Structures are given as structure tokens and as C-alpha cells.
Amino acid sequence: MMETLRGIESFVRSAELGSFSAAARRLSMTAGGVSKNVGKLEADMGVRLFQRSTRKLTLTEAGEQFLQQVTGGLDTIQSAIANASNAGGKPAGTLKVGMAMAFGRDQILPLLGDFLALYPDIKPDWRFDNRQVDLIAESFDVAIGGGIQISPGIVMRQLAKVHLILVASPGYLKGKSLPKTPEDLYALDTLMRFSQTTSRVTPWHLRSNSGEQVTVEPQPRATLNDPEALCCAALMDLGVVHVPMPHASPYLQDGRLVRLLPDWYSDGGEISIYFTAKKLMPAKTRVFIDFVIEHFKQQDLSRKWSAI
């Protein structure tokens, strides 16, 4: 039975990813091992599932039909096996989580000790990277961040809404007139964010508490592509930055940065937790999701990260 399941798993992942070598990387096997598993499955079934060539792996008609019939069931079976094999019924196994560098370091990494104390049989494999991960293709259990594309098979739970605000250091502001309107920002040095998504400098789309909207596009003194780097540059007395509340809050609390135009802010979207939709979710994934959601709720981060 287990041999058949290995064959089905090798077949499904090869069909999804388009090659035995890609499936092998996903399954932590050799390409030869995946090919052997698929070949044994074909022999047992008495039907060819793939048309093979040196450049391409193509499903046969029988392979396409078989893939439609087994894909969803495979995920359910795998989850059931993972849950059943947890030692003593406790959540266990490697938990692969993707998150942005600065956000993950500041907001999620501090939770690691408490999480390990609660679930010692789970081995966290946390990846800090400023890019959008593909949960399914890259075998992530969970991703945390904002703006991740929701593709079929992915579920999102909102953790907190985020606003962006304007801040600068007391050292930079010394001897200068504080801005009273967004137009006054053009008289100050500014540090702008370069968006890797749009490949351009991001304008400041500001909204007032009364609902007025304005776009500010000053000539930047420097451009940086990371919000934490912008905060660090502001701490160096280099100018005004426009950053998310999670990054600005620690510096506002200790007085190293000062908020400008407190009646103005920008919508920064949402911080959410993403995971694959499965009828039977592995226990390791379920307890981590619940743990993070409860932390955000207890700390009231949605309110703290609001600029209103």
C-alpha cells in the first residue's frame, strides 16, 4: 500500500511540476527515484501515464484522467498519515514558514521560544525573504505577510490592517519648520521607497482623517527598497520617510523618530497568514496558525498599527 502511495505521490508531483527532476526536489528524492516510482505505478496499472522525451514530460489521456481522480485524495491521505504518525498524538514534524525579513525578525521570531516550549516535537524551518513565495510549488506550510497572491488552493486569514505614516528624526527636524500640509513636504529632504513589484519609486498616496486625499511625489534624496532600511536612514538624520506602522512604532515609542502630519496616513493593506486549503490540515500547521492569530489578538496589533 505504501509503495503504491509513493508511486501516486511521485506521479502527481511530476505532473504538477512538469518534470521528474522538479518533483524530486519537492519530494527530497533523486530524479531516478521518482521515475522509478512512476514506472512501477504504470506497470501495476498496466497503462502509460506520461509520454517521455529528453525535453518534456507530457500526460497521456489516461494520465490526465488519473490525475483528476487522485489529486485531492492524495493531499487528504498525506495529511491523515502525517497526523496519525505524530508521536503520542502531539503536533510534530518540520514546519516550513515564509515571511519578510524585517517583519519576520521583529514580529514573528520573538515568538519562537514560546512556540517551541508548547510544541517541542515541531521543528520550525523559517525562511526570511523579501519576496512572494509559492506555497504549493515550494512546499511551504504557511506564509505570513501582505499582498500575497491568492491562487487556487490557498486560504488567507487576516491578522491586522496596516497604515503607513510620515516620520523623521528630532535631529533632522531641529531648526526646521514642521510641515502643516502635505505640500510642505516638498521643502524637506525625503527618502523614498523603490518598489520591486512596479520597478519604480512609490509615490506617497496620503489620506486625511477627514477623508481628503492627495499624492505627494517629491524628488528623493535617496531611494531604498526596504522599510526597515528607510527607518535606519531616518535615524541617521537624513530626512523624512513614509513607512508602515509596524516598522515605525518602536522608534516612535522611544522618541528616536517623530511622526509628521499626524492627521495624514496611507492605507498599507493587510498582514495575513496564508496556508494551503486541505480537508485535513496537519496538526503542526493548525497549531501554528492558531498560535499566531492568538498572539496578534492578545497584543491588539491591528489597533496598534492603525494610524487613525
PDB file of C-alpha atoms in Angstrom, residues 83 159 248:
ATOM      1  CA  ASN A  83      -1.413  13.438  11.792  1.00  0.00           C
ATOM      2  CA  LEU A 159      -4.087  39.251  11.110  1.00  0.00           C
ATOM      3  CA  ALA A 248       7.933  52.894  12.852  1.00  0.00           C
TER       4      ALA A 248
END
